[in-house]
PDB file of C-alpha atoms in Angstrom:
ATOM      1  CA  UNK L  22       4.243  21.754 -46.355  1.00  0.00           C
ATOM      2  CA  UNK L  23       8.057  20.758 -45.980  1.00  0.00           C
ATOM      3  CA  UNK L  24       8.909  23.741 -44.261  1.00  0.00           C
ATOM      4  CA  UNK L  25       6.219  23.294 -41.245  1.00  0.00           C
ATOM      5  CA  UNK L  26       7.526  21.643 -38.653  1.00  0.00           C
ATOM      6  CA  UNK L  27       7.066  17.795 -38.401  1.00  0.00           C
ATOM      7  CA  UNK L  28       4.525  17.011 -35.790  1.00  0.00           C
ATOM      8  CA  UNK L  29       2.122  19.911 -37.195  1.00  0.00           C
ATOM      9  CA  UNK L  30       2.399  18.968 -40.005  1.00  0.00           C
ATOM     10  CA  UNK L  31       1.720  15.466 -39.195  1.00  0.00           C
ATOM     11  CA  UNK L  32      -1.413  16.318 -37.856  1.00  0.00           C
ATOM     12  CA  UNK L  33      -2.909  18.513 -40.465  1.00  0.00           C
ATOM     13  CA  UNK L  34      -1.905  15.583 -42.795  1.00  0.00           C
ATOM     14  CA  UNK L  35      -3.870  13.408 -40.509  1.00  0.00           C
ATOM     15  CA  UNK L  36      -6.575  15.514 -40.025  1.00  0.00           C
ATOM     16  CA  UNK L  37      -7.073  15.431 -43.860  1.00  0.00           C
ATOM     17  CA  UNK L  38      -6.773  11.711 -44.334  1.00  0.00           C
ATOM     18  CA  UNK L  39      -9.751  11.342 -41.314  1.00  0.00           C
ATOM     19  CA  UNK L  40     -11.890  13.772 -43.294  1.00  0.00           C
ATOM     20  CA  UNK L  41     -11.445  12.293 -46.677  1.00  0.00           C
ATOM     21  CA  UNK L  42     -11.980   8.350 -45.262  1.00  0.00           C
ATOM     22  CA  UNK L  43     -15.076   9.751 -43.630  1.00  0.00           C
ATOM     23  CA  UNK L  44     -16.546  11.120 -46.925  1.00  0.00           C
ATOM     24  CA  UNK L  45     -15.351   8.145 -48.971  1.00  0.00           C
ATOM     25  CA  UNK L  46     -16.948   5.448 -46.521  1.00  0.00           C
ATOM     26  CA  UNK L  47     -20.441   7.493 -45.919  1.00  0.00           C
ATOM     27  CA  UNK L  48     -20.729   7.926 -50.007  1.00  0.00           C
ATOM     28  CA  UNK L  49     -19.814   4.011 -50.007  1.00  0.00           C
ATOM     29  CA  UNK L  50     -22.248   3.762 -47.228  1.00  0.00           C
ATOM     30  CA  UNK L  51     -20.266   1.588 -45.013  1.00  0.00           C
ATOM     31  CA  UNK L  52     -19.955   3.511 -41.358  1.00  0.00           C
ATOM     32  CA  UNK L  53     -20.794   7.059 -40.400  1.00  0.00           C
ATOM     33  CA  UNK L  54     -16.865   8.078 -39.256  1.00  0.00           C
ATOM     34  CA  UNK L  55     -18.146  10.553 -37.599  1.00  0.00           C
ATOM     35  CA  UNK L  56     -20.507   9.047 -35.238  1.00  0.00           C
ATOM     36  CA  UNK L  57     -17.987   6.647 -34.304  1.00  0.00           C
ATOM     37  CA  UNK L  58     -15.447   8.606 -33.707  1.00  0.00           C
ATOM     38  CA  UNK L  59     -17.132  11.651 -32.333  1.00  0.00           C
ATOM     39  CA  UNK L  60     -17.496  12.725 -29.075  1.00  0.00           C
ATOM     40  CA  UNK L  61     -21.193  11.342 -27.798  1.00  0.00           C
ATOM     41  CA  UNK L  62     -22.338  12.563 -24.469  1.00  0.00           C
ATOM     42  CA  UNK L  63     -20.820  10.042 -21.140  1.00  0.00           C
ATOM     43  CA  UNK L  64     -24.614   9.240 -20.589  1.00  0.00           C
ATOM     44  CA  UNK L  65     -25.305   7.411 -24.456  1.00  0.00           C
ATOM     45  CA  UNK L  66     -24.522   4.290 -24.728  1.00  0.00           C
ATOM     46  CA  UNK L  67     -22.727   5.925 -27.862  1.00  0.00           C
ATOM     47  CA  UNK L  68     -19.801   7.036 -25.975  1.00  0.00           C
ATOM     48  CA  UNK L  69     -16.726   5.535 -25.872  1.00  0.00           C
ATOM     49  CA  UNK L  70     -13.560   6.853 -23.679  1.00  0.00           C
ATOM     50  CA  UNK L  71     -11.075   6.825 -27.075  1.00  0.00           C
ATOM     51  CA  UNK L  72     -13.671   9.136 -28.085  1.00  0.00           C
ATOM     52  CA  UNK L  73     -11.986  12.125 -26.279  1.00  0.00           C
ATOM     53  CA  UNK L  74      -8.844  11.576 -28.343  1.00  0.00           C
ATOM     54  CA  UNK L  75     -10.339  10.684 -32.003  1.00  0.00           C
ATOM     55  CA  UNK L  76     -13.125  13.562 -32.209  1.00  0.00           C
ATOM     56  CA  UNK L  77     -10.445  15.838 -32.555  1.00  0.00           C
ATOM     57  CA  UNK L  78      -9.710  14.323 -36.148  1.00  0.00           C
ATOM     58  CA  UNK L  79     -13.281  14.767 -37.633  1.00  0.00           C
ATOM     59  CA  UNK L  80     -14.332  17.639 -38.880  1.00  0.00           C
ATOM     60  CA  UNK L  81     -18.128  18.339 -40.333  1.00  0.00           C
ATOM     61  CA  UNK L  82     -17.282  19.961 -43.594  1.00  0.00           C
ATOM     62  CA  UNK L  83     -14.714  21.464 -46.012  1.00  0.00           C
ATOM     63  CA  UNK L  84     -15.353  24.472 -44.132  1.00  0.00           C
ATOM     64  CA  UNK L  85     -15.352  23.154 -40.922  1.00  0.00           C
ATOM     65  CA  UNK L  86     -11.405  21.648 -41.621  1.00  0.00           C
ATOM     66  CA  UNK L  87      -9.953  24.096 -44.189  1.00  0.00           C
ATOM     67  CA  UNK L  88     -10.346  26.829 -41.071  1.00  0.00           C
ATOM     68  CA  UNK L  89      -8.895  24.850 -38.514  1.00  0.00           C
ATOM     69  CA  UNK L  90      -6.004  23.429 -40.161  1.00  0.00           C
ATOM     70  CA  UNK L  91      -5.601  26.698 -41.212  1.00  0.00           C
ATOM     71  CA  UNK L  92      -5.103  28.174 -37.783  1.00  0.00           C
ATOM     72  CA  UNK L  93      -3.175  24.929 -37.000  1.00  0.00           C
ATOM     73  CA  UNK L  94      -0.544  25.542 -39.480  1.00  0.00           C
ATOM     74  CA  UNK L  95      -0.752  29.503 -38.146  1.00  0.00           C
ATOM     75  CA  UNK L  96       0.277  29.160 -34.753  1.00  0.00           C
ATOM     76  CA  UNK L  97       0.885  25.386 -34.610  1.00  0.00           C
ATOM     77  CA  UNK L  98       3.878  25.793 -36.703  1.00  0.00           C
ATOM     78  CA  UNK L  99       5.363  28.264 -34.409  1.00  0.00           C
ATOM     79  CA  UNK L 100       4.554  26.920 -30.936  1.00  0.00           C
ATOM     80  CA  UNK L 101       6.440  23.763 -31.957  1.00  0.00           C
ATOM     81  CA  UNK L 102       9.230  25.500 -33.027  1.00  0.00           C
ATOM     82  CA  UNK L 103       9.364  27.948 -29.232  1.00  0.00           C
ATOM     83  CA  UNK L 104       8.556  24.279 -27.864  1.00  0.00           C
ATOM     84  CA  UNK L 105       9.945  21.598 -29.529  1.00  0.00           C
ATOM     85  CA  UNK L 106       7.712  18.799 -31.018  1.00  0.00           C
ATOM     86  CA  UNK L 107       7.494  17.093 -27.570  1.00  0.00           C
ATOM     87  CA  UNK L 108       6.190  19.470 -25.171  1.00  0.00           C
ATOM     88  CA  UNK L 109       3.999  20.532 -28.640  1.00  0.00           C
ATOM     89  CA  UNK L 110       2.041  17.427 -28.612  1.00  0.00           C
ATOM     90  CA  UNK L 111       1.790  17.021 -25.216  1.00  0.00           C
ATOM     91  CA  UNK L 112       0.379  20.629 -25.307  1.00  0.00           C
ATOM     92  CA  UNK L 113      -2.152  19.551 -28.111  1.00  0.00           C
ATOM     93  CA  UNK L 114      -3.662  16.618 -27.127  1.00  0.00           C
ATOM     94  CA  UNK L 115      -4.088  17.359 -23.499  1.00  0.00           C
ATOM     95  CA  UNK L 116      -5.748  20.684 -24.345  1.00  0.00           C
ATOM     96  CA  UNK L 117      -8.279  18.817 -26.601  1.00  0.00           C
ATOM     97  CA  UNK L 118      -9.238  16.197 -24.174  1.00  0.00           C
ATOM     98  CA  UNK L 119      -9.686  18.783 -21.679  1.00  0.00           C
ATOM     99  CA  UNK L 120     -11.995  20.681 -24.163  1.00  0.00           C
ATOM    100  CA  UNK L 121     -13.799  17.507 -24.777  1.00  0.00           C
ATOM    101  CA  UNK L 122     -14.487  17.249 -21.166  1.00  0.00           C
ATOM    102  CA  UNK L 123     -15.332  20.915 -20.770  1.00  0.00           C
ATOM    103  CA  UNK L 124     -17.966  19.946 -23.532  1.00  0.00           C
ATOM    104  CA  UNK L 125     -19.199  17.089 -21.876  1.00  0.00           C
ATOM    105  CA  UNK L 126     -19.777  18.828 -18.105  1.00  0.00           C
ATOM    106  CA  UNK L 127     -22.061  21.387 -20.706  1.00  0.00           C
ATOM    107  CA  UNK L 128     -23.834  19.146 -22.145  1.00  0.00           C
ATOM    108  CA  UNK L 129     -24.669  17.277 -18.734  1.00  0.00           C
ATOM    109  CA  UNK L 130     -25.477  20.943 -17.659  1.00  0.00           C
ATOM    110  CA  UNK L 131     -28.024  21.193 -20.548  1.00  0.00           C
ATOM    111  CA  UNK L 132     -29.426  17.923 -20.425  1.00  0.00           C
ATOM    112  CA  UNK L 133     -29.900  18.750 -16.652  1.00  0.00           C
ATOM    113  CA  UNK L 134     -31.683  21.484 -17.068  1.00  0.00           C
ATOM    114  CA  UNK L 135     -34.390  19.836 -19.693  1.00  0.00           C
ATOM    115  CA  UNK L 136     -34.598  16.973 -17.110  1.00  0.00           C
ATOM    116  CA  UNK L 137     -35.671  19.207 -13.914  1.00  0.00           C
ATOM    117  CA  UNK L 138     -38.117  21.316 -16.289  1.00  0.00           C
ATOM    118  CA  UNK L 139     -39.909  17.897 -17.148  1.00  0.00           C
ATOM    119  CA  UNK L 140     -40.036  17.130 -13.253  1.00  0.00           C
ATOM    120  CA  UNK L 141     -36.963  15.027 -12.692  1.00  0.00           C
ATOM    121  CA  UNK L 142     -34.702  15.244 -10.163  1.00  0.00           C
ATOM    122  CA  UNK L 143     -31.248  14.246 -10.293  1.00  0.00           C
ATOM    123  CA  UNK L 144     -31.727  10.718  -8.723  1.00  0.00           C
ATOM    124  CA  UNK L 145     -33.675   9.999 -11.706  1.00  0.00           C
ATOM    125  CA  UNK L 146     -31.216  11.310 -14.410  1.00  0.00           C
ATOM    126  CA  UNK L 147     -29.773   7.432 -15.093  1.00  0.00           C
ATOM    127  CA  UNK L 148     -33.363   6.721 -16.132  1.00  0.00           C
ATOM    128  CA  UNK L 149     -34.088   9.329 -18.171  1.00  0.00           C
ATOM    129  CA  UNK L 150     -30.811   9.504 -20.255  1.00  0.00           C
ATOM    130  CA  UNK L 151     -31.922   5.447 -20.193  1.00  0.00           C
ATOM    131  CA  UNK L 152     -35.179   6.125 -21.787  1.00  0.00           C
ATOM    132  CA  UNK L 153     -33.591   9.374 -24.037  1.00  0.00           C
ATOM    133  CA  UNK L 154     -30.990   7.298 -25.348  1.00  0.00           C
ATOM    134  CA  UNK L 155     -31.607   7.315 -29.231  1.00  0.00           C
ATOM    135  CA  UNK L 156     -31.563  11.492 -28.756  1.00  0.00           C
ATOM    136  CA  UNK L 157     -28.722  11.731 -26.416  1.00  0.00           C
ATOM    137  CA  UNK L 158     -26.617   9.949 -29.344  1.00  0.00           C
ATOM    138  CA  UNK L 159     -27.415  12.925 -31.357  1.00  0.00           C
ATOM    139  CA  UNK L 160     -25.158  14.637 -29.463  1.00  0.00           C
ATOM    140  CA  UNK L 161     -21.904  14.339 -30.807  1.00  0.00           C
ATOM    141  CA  UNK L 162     -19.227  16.892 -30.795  1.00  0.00           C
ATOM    142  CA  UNK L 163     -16.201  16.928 -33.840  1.00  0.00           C
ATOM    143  CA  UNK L 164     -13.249  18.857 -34.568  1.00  0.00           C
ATOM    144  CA  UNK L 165      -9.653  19.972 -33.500  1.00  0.00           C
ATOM    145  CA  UNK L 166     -11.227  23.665 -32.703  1.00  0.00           C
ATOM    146  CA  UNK L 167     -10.605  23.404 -28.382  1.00  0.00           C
ATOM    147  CA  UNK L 168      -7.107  22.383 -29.569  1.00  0.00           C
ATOM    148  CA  UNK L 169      -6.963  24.670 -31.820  1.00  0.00           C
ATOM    149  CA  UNK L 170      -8.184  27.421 -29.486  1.00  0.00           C
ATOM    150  CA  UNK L 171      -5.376  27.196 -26.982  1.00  0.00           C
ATOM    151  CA  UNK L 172      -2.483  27.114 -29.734  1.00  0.00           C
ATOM    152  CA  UNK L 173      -3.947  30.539 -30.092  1.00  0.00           C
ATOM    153  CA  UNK L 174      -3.661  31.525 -26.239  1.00  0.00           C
ATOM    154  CA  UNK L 175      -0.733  29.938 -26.498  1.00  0.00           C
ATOM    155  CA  UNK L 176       0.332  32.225 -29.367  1.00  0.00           C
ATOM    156  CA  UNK L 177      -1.193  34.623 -27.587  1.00  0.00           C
ATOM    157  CA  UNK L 178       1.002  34.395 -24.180  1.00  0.00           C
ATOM    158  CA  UNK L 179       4.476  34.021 -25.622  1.00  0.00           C
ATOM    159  CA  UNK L 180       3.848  36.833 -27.807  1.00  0.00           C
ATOM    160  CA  UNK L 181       1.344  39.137 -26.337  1.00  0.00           C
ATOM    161  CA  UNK L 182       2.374  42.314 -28.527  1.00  0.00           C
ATOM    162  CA  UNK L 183       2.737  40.818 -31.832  1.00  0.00           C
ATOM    163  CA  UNK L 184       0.598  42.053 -34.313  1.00  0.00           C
ATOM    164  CA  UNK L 185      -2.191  40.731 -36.102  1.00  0.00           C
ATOM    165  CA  UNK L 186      -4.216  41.288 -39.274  1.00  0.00           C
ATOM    166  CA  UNK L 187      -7.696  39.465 -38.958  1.00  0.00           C
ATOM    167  CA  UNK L 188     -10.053  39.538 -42.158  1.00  0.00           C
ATOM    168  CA  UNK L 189     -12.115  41.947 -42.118  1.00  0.00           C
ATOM    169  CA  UNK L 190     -10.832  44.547 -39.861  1.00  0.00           C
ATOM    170  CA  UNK L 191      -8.130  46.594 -41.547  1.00  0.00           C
ATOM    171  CA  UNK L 192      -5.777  47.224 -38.631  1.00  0.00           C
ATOM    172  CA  UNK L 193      -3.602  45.308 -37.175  1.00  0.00           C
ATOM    173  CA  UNK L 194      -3.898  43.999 -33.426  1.00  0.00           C
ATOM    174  CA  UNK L 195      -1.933  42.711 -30.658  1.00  0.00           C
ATOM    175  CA  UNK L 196      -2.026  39.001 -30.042  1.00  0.00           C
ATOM    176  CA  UNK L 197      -3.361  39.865 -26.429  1.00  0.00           C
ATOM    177  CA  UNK L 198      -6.417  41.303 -27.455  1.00  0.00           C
ATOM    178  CA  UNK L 199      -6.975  38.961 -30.227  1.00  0.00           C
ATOM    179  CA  UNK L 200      -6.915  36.264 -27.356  1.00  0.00           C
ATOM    180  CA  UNK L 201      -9.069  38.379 -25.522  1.00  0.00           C
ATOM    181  CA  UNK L 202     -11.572  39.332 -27.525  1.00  0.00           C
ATOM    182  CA  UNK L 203     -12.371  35.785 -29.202  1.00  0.00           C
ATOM    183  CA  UNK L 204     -12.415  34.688 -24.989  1.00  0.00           C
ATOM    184  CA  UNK L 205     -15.547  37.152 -25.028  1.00  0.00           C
ATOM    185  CA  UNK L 206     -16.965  36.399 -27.710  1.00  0.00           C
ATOM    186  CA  UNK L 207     -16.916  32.501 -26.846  1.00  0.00           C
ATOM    187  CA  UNK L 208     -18.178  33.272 -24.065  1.00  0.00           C
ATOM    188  CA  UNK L 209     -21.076  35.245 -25.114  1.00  0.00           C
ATOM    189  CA  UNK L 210     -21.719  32.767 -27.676  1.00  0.00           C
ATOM    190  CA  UNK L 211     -21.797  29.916 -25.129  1.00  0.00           C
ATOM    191  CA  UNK L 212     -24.342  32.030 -22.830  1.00  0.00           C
ATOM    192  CA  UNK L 213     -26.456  33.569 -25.704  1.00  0.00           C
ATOM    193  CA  UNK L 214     -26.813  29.885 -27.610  1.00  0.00           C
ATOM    194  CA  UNK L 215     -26.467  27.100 -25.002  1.00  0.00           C
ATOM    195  CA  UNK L 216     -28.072  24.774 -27.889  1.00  0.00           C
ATOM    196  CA  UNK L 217     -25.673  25.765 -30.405  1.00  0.00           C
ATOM    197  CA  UNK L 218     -24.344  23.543 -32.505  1.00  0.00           C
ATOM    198  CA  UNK L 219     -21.065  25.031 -32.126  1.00  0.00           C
ATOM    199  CA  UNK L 220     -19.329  23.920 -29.064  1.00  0.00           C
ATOM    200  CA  UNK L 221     -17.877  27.244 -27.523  1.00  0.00           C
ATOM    201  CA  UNK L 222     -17.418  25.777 -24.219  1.00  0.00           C
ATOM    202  CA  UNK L 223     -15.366  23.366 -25.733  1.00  0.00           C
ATOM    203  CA  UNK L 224     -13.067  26.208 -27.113  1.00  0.00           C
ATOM    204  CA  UNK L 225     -13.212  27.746 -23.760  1.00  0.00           C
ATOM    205  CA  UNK L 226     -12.157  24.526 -21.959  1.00  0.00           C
ATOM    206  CA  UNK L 227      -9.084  24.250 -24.635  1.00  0.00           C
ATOM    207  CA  UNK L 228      -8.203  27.061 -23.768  1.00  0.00           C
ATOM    208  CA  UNK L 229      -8.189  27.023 -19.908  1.00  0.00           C
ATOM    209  CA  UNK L 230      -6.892  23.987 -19.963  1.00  0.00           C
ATOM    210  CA  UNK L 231      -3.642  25.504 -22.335  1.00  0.00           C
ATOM    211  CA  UNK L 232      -3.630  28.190 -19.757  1.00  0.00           C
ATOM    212  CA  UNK L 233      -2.779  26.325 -16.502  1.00  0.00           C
ATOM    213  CA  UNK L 234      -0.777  23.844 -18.245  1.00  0.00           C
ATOM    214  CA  UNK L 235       1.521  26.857 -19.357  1.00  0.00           C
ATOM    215  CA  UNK L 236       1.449  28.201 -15.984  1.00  0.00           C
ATOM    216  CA  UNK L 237       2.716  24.699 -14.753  1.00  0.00           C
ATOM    217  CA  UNK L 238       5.547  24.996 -17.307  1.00  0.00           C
ATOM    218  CA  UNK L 239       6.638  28.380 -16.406  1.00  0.00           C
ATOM    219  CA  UNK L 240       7.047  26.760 -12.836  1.00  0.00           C
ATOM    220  CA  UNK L 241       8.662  24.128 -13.903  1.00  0.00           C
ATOM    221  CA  UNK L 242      11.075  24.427 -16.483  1.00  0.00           C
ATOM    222  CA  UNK L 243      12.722  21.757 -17.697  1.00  0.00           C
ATOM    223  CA  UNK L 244       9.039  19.473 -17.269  1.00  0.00           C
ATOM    224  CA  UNK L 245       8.470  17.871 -20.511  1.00  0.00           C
ATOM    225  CA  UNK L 246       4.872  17.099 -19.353  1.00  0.00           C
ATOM    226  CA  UNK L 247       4.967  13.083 -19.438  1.00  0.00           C
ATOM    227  CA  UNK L 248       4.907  11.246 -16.722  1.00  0.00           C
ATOM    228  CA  UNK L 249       4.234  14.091 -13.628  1.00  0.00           C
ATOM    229  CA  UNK L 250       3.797  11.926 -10.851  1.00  0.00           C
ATOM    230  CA  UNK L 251       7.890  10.662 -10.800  1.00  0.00           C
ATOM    231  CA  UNK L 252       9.233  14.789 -10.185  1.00  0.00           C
ATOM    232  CA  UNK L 253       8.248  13.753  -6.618  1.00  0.00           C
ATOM    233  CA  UNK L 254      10.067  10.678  -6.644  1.00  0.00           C
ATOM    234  CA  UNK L 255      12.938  12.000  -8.268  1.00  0.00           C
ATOM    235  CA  UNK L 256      12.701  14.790  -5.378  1.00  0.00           C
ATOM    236  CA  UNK L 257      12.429  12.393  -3.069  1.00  0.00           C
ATOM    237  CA  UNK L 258      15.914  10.402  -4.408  1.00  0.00           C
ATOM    238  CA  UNK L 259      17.744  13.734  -4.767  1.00  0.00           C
ATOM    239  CA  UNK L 260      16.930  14.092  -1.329  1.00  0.00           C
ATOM    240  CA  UNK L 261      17.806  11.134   0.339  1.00  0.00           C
ATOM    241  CA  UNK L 262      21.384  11.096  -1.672  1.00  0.00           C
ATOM    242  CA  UNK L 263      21.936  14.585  -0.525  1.00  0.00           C
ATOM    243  CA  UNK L 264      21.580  13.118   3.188  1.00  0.00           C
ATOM    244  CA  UNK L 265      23.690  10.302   2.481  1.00  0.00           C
ATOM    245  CA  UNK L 266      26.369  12.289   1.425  1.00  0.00           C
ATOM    246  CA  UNK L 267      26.040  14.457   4.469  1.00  0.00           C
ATOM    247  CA  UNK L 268      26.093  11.664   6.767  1.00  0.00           C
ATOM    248  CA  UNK L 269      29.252   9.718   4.737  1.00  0.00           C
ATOM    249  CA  UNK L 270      30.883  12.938   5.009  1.00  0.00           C
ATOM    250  CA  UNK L 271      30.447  13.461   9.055  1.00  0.00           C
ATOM    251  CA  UNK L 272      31.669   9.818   9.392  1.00  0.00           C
ATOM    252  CA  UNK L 273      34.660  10.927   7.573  1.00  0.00           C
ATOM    253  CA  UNK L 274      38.383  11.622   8.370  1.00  0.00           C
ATOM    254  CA  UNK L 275      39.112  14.279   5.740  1.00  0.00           C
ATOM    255  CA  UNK L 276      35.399  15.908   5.278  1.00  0.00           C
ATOM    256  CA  UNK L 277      37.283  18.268   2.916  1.00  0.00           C
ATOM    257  CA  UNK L 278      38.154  15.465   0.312  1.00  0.00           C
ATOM    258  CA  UNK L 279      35.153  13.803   0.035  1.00  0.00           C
ATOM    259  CA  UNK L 280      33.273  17.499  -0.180  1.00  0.00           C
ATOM    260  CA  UNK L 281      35.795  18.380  -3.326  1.00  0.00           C
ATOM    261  CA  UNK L 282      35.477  14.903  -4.791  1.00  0.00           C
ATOM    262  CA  UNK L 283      31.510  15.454  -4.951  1.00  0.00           C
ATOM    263  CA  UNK L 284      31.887  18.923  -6.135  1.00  0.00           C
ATOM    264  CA  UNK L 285      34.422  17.553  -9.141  1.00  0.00           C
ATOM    265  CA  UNK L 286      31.875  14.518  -9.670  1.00  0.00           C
ATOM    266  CA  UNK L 287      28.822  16.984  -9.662  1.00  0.00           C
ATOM    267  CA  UNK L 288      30.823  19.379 -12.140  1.00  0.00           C
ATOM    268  CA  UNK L 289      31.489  16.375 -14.852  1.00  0.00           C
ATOM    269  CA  UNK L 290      28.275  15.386 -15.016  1.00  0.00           C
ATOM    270  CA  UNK L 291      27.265  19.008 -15.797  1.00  0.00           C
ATOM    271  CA  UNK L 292      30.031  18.961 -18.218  1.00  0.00           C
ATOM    272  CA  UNK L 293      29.019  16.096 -19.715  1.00  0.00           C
ATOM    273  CA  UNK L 294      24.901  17.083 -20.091  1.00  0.00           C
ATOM    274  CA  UNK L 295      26.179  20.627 -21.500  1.00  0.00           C
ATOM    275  CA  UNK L 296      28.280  18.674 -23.981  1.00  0.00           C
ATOM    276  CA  UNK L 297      25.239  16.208 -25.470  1.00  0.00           C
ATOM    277  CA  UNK L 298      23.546  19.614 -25.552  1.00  0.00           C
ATOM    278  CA  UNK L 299      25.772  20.588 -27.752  1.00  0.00           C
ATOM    279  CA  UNK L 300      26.213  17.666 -29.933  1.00  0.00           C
ATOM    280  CA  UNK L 301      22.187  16.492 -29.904  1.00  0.00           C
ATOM    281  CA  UNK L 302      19.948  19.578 -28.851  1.00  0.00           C
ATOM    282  CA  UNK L 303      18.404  20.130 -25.312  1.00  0.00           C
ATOM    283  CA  UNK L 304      15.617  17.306 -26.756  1.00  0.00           C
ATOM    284  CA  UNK L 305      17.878  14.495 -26.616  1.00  0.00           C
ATOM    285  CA  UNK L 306      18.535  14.922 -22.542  1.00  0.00           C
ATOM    286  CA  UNK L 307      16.832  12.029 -20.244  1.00  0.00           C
ATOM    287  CA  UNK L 308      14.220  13.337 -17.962  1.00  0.00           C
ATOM    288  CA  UNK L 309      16.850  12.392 -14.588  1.00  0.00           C
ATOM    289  CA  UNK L 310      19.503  14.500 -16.965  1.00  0.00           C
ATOM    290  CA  UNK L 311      16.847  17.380 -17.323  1.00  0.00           C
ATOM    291  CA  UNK L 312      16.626  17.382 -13.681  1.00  0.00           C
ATOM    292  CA  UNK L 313      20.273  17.677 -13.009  1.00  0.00           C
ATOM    293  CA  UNK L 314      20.695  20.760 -15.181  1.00  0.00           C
ATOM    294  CA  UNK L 315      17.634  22.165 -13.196  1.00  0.00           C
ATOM    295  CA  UNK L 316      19.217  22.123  -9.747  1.00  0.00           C
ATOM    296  CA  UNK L 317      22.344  22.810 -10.803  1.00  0.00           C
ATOM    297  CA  UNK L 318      21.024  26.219 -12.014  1.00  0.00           C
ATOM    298  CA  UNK L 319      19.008  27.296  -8.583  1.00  0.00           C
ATOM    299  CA  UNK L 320      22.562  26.619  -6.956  1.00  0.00           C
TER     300      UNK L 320
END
């Protein structure tokens, strides 16, 4: 366990801990963990909006945990390490809330579905989830699987031709179509079961989710993934700096001077961010410093 890297291992110790508090306190008797913290569906008056975030720490059984942390500590521990335990946790969570979501636009599908085969229409779905509410509960969705599910496209797009063994097939295969072949069979799973207690949407969504949020990375760079919304504003200041500078240096006498000072001011900073780089890892850089480095390099 010492040798995986912190924030995996973190969570498979805190996946563990859920799972054993949940079987202490339902042999005790006091609370049902799991239908607390589980993911109801947005129509029971079960659900909860922290929901999203703490049904991916229950599990349903020993065999429902042992195989995910498993596949955690698989490909967990080496997508932190390509990522660093920021963007790695940033990467986790948001792909499980967006499989939680995925799993909640399915189950409004379903529960759709049953409603306009008993006559309803969808003014009068409010009602009937009203009147359905002690079943609705019963749907509750648990584990870190959608998670889970896009570490391995994740594993799966960084290192497309690594090879694979996979009990029980006795060959090895490429990441890729180990990717690709558990998208299909999700996928067939979802359409041949849409009552299954498994939630294969939910790995789906994890995994489309991971997929655009790499895509977004691969765009942009040096994004740690917190806090999207101020790369516009910082634009927007980089900008209007640029035109300042332009318009100090038009006003002017020696244009030359004040071009060359900039240019030596520009090049110690870089100096300076290359040097904490150095001394503290690329981590350690402030988000405005991360932004620096970036436009320095499409110069």
């Amino acid at each position: 366990m010492f040798r995986i890297p912190a924030v995996t291992r973190n969570l498979i110790i805190i996946n563990f801990l859920c799972f054993i508090g949940m079987l202490a306190l339902a042999q005790a008797g006091v609370t049902d963990l799991n239908n607390l913290c589980g993911l109801h569906f947005f129509l029971a008056s079960d659900f909860h909006v922290y929901q999203l975030i703490t049904y991916m720490f229950m599990h349903g059984g020993w065999e429902h945990i042992i195989l995910n942390m498993f596949m955690l500590w698989m490909f967990g521990a080496v997508m932190e390490r390509v990522w660093g335990p920021k963007r790695f946790i940033v990467y986790y969570l948001f792909c499980g809330v967006g499989a939680g979501l995925m799993q909640e636009i399915a189950q409004f599908i379903q529960f759709y579905i049953i409603a306009s085969d008993s006559g309803f229409g969808f003014s009068q779905l409010m009602q009937v989830a009203a009147a359905n509410d002690g079943a609705l509960s019963q749907w509750t969705t648990v584990g870190a699987s959608g998670a889970i599910y896009a570490l391995l496209l994740a594993f799966g797009m960084m290192f497309p031709d690594e090879k694979m063994f996979i009990i029980p097939i006795p060959i090895p295969i490429k990441a890729k179509w180990m990717v690709l072949g558990s998208i299909v069979v999700e996928l067939f799973s979802a359409l041949a079961s849409p009552g299954s207690q498994v939630a294969h949407l939910a790995h789906l969504g994890g995994m489309i989710f991971g997929f655009f949020l790499i895509k977004y990375w691969q765009k942009h760079p040096y994004s740690d993934g917190l806090q999207g919304g101020m790369q516009f504003f910082n634009n927007m200041r980089s900008r209007w700096e640029h035109e300042k500078i332009k318009r100090y240096e038009r006003k002017n006498e020696d244009p030359d001077w004040t071009y060359n000072a900039h240019k030596r001011a520009s090049q110690e900073e870089i100096d300076r961010i290359l040097d904490k780089i150095r001394k503290s890892g690329y981590d350690s850089l402030t988000r405005e410093e991360k932004q620096t480095l970036f436009d320095q390099s499409k110069k």
